[in-house]
Amino acid sequence: MEEWEGDCLFYVKTAIFGSFISDACSNFAALEMRVRV
C-alpha cells in the first residue's frame, strides 16, 4: 500500500465518522428541545 493511499483512507474515514458524530449531536439536541417543551 502506498503512503498516500493510507492518508486518503484515513481522511475518508474521518469525514464519514465526523459527519456521523455531528448528525448524532444534532439529533440529540433536537430530542432535548422536544423533551423540554
Short mmCIF file of N, CA and C in Angstrom, two decimals:
data_model
loop_
_atom_site.label_atom_id
_atom_site.label_comp_id
_atom_site.label_asym_id
_atom_site.label_seq_id
_atom_site.Cartn_x
_atom_site.Cartn_y
_atom_site.Cartn_z
N MET A 1 0.84 -1.19 0.00
CA MET A 1 0.00 0.00 0.00
C MET A 1 0.88 1.25 0.00
N GLU A 2 0.53 2.19 -0.84
CA GLU A 2 1.29 3.44 -0.91
C GLU A 2 0.97 4.32 0.30
N GLU A 3 1.90 5.21 0.60
CA GLU A 3 1.72 6.12 1.75
C GLU A 3 0.46 6.97 1.58
N TRP A 4 0.30 7.54 0.38
CA TRP A 4 -0.85 8.44 0.16
C TRP A 4 -2.18 7.69 0.20
N GLU A 5 -2.17 6.40 -0.14
CA GLU A 5 -3.42 5.63 -0.07
C GLU A 5 -3.91 5.53 1.37
N GLY A 6 -2.97 5.31 2.29
CA GLY A 6 -3.32 5.24 3.71
C GLY A 6 -3.89 6.57 4.19
N ASP A 7 -3.27 7.68 3.76
CA ASP A 7 -3.75 9.01 4.14
C ASP A 7 -5.15 9.25 3.60
N CYS A 8 -5.35 8.88 2.34
CA CYS A 8 -6.65 9.08 1.69
C CYS A 8 -7.73 8.32 2.45
N LEU A 9 -7.45 7.07 2.77
CA LEU A 9 -8.39 6.23 3.50
C LEU A 9 -8.70 6.85 4.87
N PHE A 10 -7.66 7.37 5.51
CA PHE A 10 -7.82 7.99 6.82
C PHE A 10 -8.75 9.21 6.74
N TYR A 11 -8.55 10.03 5.70
CA TYR A 11 -9.39 11.23 5.55
C TYR A 11 -10.84 10.85 5.26
N VAL A 12 -11.03 9.82 4.43
CA VAL A 12 -12.39 9.38 4.11
C VAL A 12 -13.09 8.86 5.37
N LYS A 13 -12.38 8.04 6.14
CA LYS A 13 -12.96 7.51 7.39
C LYS A 13 -13.28 8.65 8.35
N THR A 14 -12.38 9.61 8.45
CA THR A 14 -12.59 10.74 9.36
C THR A 14 -13.81 11.55 8.94
N ALA A 15 -13.95 11.78 7.63
CA ALA A 15 -15.08 12.56 7.13
C ALA A 15 -16.40 11.85 7.42
N ILE A 16 -16.44 10.54 7.17
CA ILE A 16 -17.66 9.77 7.41
C ILE A 16 -17.99 9.75 8.90
N PHE A 17 -16.97 9.46 9.72
CA PHE A 17 -17.16 9.39 11.16
C PHE A 17 -17.56 10.76 11.72
N GLY A 18 -16.91 11.82 11.21
CA GLY A 18 -17.21 13.18 11.66
C GLY A 18 -18.65 13.57 11.36
N SER A 19 -19.13 13.24 10.16
CA SER A 19 -20.50 13.60 9.79
C SER A 19 -21.49 12.78 10.63
N PHE A 20 -21.11 11.52 10.93
CA PHE A 20 -21.96 10.67 11.77
C PHE A 20 -22.09 11.29 13.16
N ILE A 21 -20.97 11.75 13.71
CA ILE A 21 -20.96 12.36 15.05
C ILE A 21 -21.81 13.63 15.06
N SER A 22 -21.65 14.49 14.06
CA SER A 22 -22.40 15.75 14.03
C SER A 22 -23.89 15.49 13.86
N ASP A 23 -24.25 14.46 13.06
CA ASP A 23 -25.67 14.10 12.90
C ASP A 23 -26.23 13.64 14.24
N ALA A 24 -25.49 12.80 14.94
CA ALA A 24 -25.93 12.29 16.23
C ALA A 24 -26.12 13.44 17.22
N CYS A 25 -25.19 14.39 17.21
CA CYS A 25 -25.27 15.54 18.13
C CYS A 25 -26.50 16.40 17.82
N SER A 26 -26.76 16.66 16.54
CA SER A 26 -27.90 17.50 16.18
C SER A 26 -29.21 16.77 16.50
N ASN A 27 -29.24 15.45 16.30
CA ASN A 27 -30.44 14.67 16.63
C ASN A 27 -30.68 14.70 18.14
N PHE A 28 -29.61 14.56 18.90
CA PHE A 28 -29.70 14.58 20.36
C PHE A 28 -30.19 15.95 20.84
N ALA A 29 -29.69 17.02 20.23
CA ALA A 29 -30.09 18.38 20.60
C ALA A 29 -31.58 18.57 20.30
N ALA A 30 -32.03 18.08 19.16
CA ALA A 30 -33.44 18.21 18.79
C ALA A 30 -34.31 17.44 19.79
N LEU A 31 -33.85 16.27 20.19
CA LEU A 31 -34.57 15.46 21.16
C LEU A 31 -34.68 16.19 22.50
N GLU A 32 -33.58 16.80 22.92
CA GLU A 32 -33.56 17.56 24.18
C GLU A 32 -34.58 18.69 24.13
N MET A 33 -34.64 19.40 23.00
CA MET A 33 -35.57 20.51 22.85
C MET A 33 -37.01 20.01 22.98
N ARG A 34 -37.30 18.87 22.35
CA ARG A 34 -38.65 18.31 22.38
C ARG A 34 -39.05 17.91 23.80
N VAL A 35 -38.11 17.34 24.53
CA VAL A 35 -38.40 16.89 25.90
C VAL A 35 -38.72 18.09 26.80
N ARG A 36 -38.03 19.18 26.62
CA ARG A 36 -38.21 20.34 27.50
C ARG A 36 -39.48 21.11 27.19
N VAL A 37 -39.92 21.09 25.97
CA VAL A 37 -41.11 21.89 25.59
C VAL A 37 -42.37 21.26 26.19
#
